[in-house]
PDB file of C-alpha atoms in Angstrom:
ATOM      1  CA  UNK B   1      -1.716 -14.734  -7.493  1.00  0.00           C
ATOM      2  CA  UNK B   2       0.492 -11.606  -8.669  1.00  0.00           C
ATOM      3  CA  UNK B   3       4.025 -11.499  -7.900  1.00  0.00           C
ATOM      4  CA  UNK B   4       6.197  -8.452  -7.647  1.00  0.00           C
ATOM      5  CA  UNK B   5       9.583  -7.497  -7.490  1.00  0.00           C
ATOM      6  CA  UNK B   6      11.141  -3.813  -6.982  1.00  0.00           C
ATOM      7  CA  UNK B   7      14.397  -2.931  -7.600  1.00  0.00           C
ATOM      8  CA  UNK B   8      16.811  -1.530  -6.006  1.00  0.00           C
ATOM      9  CA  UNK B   9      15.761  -1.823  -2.115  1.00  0.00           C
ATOM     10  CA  UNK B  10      17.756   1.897  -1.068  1.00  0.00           C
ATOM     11  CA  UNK B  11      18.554   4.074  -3.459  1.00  0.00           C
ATOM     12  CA  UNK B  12      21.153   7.287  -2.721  1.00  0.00           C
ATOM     13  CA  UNK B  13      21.373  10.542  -5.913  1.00  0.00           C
ATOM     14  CA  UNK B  14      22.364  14.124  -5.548  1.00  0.00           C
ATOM     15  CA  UNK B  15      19.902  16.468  -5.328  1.00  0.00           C
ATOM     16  CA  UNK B  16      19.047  17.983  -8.962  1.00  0.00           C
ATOM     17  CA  UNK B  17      20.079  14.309 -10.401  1.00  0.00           C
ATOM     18  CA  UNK B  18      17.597  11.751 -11.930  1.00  0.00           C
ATOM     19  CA  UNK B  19      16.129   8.640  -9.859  1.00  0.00           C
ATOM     20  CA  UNK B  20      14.879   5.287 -11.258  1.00  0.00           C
ATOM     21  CA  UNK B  21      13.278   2.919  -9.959  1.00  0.00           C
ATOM     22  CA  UNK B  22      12.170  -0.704 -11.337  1.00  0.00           C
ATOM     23  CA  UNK B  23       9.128  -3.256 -10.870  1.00  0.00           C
ATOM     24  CA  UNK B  24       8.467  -7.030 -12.323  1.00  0.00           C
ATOM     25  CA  UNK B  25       5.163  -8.553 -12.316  1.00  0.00           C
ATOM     26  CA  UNK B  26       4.449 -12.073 -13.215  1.00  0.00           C
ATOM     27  CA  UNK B  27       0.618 -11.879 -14.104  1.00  0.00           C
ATOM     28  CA  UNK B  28      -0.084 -10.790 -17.504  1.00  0.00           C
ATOM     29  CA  UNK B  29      -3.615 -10.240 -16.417  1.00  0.00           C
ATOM     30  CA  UNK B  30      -2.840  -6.716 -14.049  1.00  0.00           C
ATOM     31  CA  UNK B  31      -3.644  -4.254 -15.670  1.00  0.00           C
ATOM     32  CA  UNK B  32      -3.281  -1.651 -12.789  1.00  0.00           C
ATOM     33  CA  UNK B  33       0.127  -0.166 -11.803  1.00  0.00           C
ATOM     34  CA  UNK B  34       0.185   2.384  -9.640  1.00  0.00           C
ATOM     35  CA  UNK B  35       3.357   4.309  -7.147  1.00  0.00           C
ATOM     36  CA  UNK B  36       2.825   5.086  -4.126  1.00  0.00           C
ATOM     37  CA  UNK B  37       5.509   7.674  -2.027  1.00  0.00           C
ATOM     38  CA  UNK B  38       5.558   6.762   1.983  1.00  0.00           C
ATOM     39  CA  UNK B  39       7.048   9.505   4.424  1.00  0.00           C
ATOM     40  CA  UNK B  40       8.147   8.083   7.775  1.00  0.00           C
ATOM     41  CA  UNK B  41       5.397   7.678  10.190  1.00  0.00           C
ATOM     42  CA  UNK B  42       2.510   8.109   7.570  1.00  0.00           C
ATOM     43  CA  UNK B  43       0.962   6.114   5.505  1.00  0.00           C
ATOM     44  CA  UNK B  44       1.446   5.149   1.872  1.00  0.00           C
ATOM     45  CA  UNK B  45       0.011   8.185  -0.439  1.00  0.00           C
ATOM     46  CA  UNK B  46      -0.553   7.881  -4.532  1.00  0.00           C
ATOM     47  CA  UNK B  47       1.681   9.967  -6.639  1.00  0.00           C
ATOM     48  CA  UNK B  48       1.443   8.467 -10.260  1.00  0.00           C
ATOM     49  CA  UNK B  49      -0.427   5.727 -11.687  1.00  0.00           C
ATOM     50  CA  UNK B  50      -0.937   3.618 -15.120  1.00  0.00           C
ATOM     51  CA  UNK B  51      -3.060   1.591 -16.699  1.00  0.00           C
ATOM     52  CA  UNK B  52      -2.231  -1.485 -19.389  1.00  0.00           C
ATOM     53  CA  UNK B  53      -3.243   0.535 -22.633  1.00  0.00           C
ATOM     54  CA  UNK B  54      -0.809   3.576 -22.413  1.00  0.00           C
ATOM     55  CA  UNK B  55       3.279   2.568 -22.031  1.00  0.00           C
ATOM     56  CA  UNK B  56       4.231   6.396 -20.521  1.00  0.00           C
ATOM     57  CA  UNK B  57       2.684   8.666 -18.087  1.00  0.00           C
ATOM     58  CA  UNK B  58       3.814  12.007 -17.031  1.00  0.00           C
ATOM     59  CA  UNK B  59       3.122  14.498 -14.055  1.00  0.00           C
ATOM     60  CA  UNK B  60       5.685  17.323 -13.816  1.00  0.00           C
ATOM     61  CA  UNK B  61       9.232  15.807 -12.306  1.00  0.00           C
ATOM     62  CA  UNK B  62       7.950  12.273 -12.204  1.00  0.00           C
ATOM     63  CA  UNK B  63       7.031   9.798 -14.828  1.00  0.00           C
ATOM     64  CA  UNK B  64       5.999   5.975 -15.245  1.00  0.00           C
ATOM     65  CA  UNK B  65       7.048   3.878 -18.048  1.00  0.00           C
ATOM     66  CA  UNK B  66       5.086   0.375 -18.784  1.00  0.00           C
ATOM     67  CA  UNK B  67       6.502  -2.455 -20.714  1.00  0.00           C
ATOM     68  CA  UNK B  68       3.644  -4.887 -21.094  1.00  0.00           C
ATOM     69  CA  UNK B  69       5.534  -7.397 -23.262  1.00  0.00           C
ATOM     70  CA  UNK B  70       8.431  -7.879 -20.914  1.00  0.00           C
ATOM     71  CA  UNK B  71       6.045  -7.349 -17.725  1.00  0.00           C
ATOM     72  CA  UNK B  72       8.342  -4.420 -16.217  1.00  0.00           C
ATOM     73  CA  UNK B  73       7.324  -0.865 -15.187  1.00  0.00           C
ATOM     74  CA  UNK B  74       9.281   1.830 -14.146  1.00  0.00           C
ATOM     75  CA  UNK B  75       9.439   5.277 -11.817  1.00  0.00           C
ATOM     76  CA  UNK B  76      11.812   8.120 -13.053  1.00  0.00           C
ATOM     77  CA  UNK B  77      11.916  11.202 -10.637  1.00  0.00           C
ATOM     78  CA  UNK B  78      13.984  14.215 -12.551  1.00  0.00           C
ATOM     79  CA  UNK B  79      15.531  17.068 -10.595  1.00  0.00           C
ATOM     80  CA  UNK B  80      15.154  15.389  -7.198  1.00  0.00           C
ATOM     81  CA  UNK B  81      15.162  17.518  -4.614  1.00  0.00           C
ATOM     82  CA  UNK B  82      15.469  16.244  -0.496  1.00  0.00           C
ATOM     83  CA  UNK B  83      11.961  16.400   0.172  1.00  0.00           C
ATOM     84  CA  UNK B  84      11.531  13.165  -2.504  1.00  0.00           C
ATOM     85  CA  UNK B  85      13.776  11.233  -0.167  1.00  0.00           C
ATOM     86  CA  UNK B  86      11.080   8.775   1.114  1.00  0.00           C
ATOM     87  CA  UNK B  87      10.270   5.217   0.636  1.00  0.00           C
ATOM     88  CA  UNK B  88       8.612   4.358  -2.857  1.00  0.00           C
ATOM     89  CA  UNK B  89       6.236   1.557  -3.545  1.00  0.00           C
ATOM     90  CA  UNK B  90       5.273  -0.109  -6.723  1.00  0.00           C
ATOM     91  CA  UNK B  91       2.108  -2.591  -7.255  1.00  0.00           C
ATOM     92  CA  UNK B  92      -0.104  -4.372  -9.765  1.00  0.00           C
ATOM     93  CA  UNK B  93      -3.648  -4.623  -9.524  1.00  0.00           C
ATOM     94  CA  UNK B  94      -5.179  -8.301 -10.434  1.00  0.00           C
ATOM     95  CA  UNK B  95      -8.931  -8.840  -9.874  1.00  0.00           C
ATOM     96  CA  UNK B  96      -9.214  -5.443  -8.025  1.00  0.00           C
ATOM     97  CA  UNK B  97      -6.551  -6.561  -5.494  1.00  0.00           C
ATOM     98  CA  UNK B  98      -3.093  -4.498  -5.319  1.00  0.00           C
ATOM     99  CA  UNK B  99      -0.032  -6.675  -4.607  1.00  0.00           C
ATOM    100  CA  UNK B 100       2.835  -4.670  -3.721  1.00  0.00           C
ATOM    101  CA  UNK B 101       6.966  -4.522  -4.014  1.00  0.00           C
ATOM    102  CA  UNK B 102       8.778  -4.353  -1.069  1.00  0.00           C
ATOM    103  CA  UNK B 103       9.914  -0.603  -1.607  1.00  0.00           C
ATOM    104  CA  UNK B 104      12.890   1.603  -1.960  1.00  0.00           C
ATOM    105  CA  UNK B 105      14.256   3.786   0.628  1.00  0.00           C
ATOM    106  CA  UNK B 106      15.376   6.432  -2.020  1.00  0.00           C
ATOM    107  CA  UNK B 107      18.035   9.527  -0.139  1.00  0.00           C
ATOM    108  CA  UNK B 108      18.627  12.252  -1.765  1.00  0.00           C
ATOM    109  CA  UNK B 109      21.796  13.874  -0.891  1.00  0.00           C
ATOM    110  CA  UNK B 110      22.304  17.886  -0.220  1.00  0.00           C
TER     111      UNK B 110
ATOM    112  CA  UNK C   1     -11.940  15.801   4.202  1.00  0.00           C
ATOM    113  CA  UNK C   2     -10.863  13.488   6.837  1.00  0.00           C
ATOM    114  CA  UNK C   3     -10.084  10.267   4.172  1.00  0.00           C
ATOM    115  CA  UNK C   4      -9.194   6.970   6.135  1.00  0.00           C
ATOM    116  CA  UNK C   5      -9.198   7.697   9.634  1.00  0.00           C
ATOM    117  CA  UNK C   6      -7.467   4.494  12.242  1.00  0.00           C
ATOM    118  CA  UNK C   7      -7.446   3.691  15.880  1.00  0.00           C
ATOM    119  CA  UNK C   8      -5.695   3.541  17.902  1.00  0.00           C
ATOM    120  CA  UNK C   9      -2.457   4.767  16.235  1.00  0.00           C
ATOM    121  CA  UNK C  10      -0.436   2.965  18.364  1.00  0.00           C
ATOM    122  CA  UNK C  11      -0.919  -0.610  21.081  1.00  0.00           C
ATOM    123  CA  UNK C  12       0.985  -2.570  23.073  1.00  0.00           C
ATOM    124  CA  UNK C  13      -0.430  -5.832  23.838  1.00  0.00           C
ATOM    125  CA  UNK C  14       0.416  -9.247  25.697  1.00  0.00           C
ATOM    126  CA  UNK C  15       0.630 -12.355  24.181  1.00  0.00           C
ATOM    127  CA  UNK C  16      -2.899 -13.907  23.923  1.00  0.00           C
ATOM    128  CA  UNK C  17      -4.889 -10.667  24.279  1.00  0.00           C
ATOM    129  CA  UNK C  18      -7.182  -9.495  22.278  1.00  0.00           C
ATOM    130  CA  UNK C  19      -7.786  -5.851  20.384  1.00  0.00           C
ATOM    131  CA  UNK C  20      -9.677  -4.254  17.493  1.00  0.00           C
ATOM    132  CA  UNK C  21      -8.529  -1.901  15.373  1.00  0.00           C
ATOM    133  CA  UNK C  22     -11.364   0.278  13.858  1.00  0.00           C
ATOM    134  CA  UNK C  23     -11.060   2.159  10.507  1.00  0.00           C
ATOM    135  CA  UNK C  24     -13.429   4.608   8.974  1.00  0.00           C
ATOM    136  CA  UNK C  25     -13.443   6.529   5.555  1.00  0.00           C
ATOM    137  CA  UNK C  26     -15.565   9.369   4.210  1.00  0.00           C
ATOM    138  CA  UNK C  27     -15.209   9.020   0.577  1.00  0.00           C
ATOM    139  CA  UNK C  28     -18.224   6.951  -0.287  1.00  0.00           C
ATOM    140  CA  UNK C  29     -15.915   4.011  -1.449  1.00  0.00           C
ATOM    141  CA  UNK C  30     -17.281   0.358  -1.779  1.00  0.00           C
ATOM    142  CA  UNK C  31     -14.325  -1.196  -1.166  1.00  0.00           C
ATOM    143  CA  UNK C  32     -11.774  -1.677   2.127  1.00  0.00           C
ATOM    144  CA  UNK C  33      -8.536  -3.493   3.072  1.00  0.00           C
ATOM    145  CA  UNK C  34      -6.253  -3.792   5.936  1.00  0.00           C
ATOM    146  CA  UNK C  35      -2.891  -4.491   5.222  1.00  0.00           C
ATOM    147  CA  UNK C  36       0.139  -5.093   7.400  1.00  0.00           C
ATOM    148  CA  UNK C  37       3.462  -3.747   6.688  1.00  0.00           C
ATOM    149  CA  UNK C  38       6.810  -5.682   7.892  1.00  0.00           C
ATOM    150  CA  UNK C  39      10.520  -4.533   7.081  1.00  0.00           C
ATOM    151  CA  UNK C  40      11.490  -5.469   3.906  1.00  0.00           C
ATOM    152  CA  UNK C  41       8.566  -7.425   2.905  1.00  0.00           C
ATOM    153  CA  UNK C  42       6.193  -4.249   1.861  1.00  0.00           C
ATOM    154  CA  UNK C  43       2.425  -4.308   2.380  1.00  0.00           C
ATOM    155  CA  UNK C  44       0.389  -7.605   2.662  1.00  0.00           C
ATOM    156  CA  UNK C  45      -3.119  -8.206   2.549  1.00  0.00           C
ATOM    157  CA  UNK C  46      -4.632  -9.329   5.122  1.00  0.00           C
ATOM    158  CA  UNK C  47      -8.355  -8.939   4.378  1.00  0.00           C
ATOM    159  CA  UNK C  48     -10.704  -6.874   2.359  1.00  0.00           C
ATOM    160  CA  UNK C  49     -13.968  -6.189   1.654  1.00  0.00           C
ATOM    161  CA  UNK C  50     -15.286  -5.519  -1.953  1.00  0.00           C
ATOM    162  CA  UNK C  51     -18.547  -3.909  -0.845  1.00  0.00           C
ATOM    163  CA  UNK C  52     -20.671  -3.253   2.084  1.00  0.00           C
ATOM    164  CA  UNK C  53     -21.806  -6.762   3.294  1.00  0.00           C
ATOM    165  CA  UNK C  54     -18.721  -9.337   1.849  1.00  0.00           C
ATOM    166  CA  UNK C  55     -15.553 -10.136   3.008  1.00  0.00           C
ATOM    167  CA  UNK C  56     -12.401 -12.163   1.681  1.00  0.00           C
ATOM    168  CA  UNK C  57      -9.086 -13.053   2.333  1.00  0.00           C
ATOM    169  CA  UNK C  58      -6.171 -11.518   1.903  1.00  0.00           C
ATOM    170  CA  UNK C  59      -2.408 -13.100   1.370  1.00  0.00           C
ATOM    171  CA  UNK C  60      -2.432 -13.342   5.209  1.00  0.00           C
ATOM    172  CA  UNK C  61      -5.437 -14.078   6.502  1.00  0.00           C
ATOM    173  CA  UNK C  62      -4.663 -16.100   9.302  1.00  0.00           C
ATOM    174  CA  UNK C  63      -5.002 -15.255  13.159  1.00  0.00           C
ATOM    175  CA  UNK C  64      -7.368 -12.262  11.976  1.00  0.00           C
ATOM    176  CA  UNK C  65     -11.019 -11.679  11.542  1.00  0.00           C
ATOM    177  CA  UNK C  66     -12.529  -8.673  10.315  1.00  0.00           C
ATOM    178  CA  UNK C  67     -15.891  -7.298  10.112  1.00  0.00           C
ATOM    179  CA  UNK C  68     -17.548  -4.743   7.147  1.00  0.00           C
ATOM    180  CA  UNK C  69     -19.911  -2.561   9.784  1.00  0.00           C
ATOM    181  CA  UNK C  70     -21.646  -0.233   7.262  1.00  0.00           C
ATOM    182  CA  UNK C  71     -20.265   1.415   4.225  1.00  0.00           C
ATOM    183  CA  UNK C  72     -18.182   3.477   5.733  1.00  0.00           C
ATOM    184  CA  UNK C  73     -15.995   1.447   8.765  1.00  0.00           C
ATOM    185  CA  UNK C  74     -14.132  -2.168   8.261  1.00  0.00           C
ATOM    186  CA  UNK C  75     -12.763  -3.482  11.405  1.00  0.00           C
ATOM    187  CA  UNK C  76      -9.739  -5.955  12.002  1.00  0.00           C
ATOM    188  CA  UNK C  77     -10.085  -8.293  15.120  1.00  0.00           C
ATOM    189  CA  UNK C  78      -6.876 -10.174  16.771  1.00  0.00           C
ATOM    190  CA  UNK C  79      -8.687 -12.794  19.126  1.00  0.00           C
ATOM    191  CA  UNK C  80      -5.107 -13.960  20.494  1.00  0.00           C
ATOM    192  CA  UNK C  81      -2.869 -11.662  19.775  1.00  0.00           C
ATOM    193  CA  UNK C  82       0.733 -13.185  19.124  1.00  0.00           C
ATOM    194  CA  UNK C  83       4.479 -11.539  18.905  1.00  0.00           C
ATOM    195  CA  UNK C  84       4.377 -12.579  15.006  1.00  0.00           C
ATOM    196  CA  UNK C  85       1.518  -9.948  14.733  1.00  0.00           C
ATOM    197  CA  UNK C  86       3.984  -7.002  15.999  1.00  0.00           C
ATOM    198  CA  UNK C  87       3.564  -4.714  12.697  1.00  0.00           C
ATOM    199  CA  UNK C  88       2.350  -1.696  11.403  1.00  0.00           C
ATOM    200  CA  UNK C  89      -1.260  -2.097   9.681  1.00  0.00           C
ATOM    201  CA  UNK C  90      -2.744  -0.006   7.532  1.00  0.00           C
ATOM    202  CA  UNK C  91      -6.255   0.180   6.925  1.00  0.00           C
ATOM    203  CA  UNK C  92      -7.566   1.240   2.835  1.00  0.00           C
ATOM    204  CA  UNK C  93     -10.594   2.243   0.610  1.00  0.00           C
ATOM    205  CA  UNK C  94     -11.312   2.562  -3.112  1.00  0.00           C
ATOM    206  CA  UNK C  95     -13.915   3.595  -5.764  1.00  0.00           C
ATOM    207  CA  UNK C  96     -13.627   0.180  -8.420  1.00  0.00           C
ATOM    208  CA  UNK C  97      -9.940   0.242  -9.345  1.00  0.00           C
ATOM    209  CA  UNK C  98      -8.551   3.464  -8.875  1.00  0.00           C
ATOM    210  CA  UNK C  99      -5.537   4.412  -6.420  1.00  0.00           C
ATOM    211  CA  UNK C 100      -6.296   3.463  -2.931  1.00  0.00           C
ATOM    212  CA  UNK C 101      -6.194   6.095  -0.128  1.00  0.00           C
ATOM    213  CA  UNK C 102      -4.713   4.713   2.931  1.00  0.00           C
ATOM    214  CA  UNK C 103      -4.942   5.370   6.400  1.00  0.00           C
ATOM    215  CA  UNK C 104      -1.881   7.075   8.880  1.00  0.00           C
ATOM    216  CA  UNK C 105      -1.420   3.434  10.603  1.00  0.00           C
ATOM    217  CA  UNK C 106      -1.701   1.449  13.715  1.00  0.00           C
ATOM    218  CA  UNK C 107       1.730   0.521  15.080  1.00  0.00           C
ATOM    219  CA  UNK C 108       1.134  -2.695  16.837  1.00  0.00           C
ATOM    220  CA  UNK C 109       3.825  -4.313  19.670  1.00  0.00           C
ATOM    221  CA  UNK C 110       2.422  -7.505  21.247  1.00  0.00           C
ATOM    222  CA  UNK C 111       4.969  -8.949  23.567  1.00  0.00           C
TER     223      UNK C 111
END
């Protein structure tokens, strides 16, 4: 099965500065990489997604880079502000089934 | 536009009691999961269901059972509920392979 790893676990930046956030995958197969954001006390909610024929994705502050070659994919968040400070989660999708990291508690300091 | 509604949202159980959590969604998806979410581990598959009628297992399947009721509800079963199955569990849907839409959660104490 799929394998991945998320990098770093927490995560502190001053508000206004840039966030980044990195995910392995050991299946060459996915095809399927989507983030999810998680507030406390809610469940995990889809901000950004990609799929394995595009390497960059873009919605306003945030943006997803995929390196299919070296089997990494990224989350950048620009101009963070406090109400990003959440926990982020990364995942592949193999055979219709998401396997996900183990998340980063990302703070953003006032 | 409810999405992926859960009960109970939260249970305290004893050791060797049984409970089912219920989850329903209102998107017309084929497929459901539950998943269970730990500290430090992130979400973990427990079981899913690809349409209305199948089920599989997940990464960790064992000491549930789960049941696809119609389209719309999937249903997770502990028969003997055990202090290892203290978590959070969330229950999922999704159209083919698009994002999933998760549920708000079931927090889960046995003890």
């Amino acid at each position: 099965g799929e394998n991945v790893e998320q990098h770093p676990s927490t995560l502190s930046v001053q508000e206004g500065d840039s966030a980044v956030i990195k995910c392995t995958y050991s299946d060459s197969a996915s095809n399927y990489f989507p983030w999810y954001k998680q507030e406390l006390g809610k469940g995990p909610q889809l901000i950004i997604d990609i799929r394995s024929n595009v390497g960059e994705k873009k919605d306003q502050r945030i943006a997803v880079t995929l390196n299919k070659t070296a089997k990494h994919f990224s989350l950048h968040i620009t101009e963070t502000q406090p109400e990003d400070s959440a926990v982020y989660f990364c995942a592949a999708t193999l055979d219709r089934q998401l396997t996900f990291g183990s998340g980063t508690q990302l703070t953003v300091l006032p | 536009n409810a999405g992926v509604t859960q009960t109970p949202k939260f249970q305290v159980l004893k050791t060797g009691q049984s409970m089912t959590l219920q989850c329903a969604q209102d998107m017309n998806h084929n497929s459901m999961y539950w998943y269970r979410q730990d500290p430090g581990m992130g979400l973990r598959l427990i079981y899913y269901s690809a349409s209305e009628g199948t089920t599989d297992k997940g990464e960790v399947p064992n000491g549930y059972n789960v049941s696809r009721l119609n389209k719309r509800e999937f249903s997770l079963r502990l028969e003997s509920a055990a202090p290892s199955q203290t978590s959070v569990y969330f229950c999922a849907s999704s159209e083919g392979q698009a994002g999933y839409t998760f549920g708000s959660g079931t927090r889960l104490t046995v003890v």
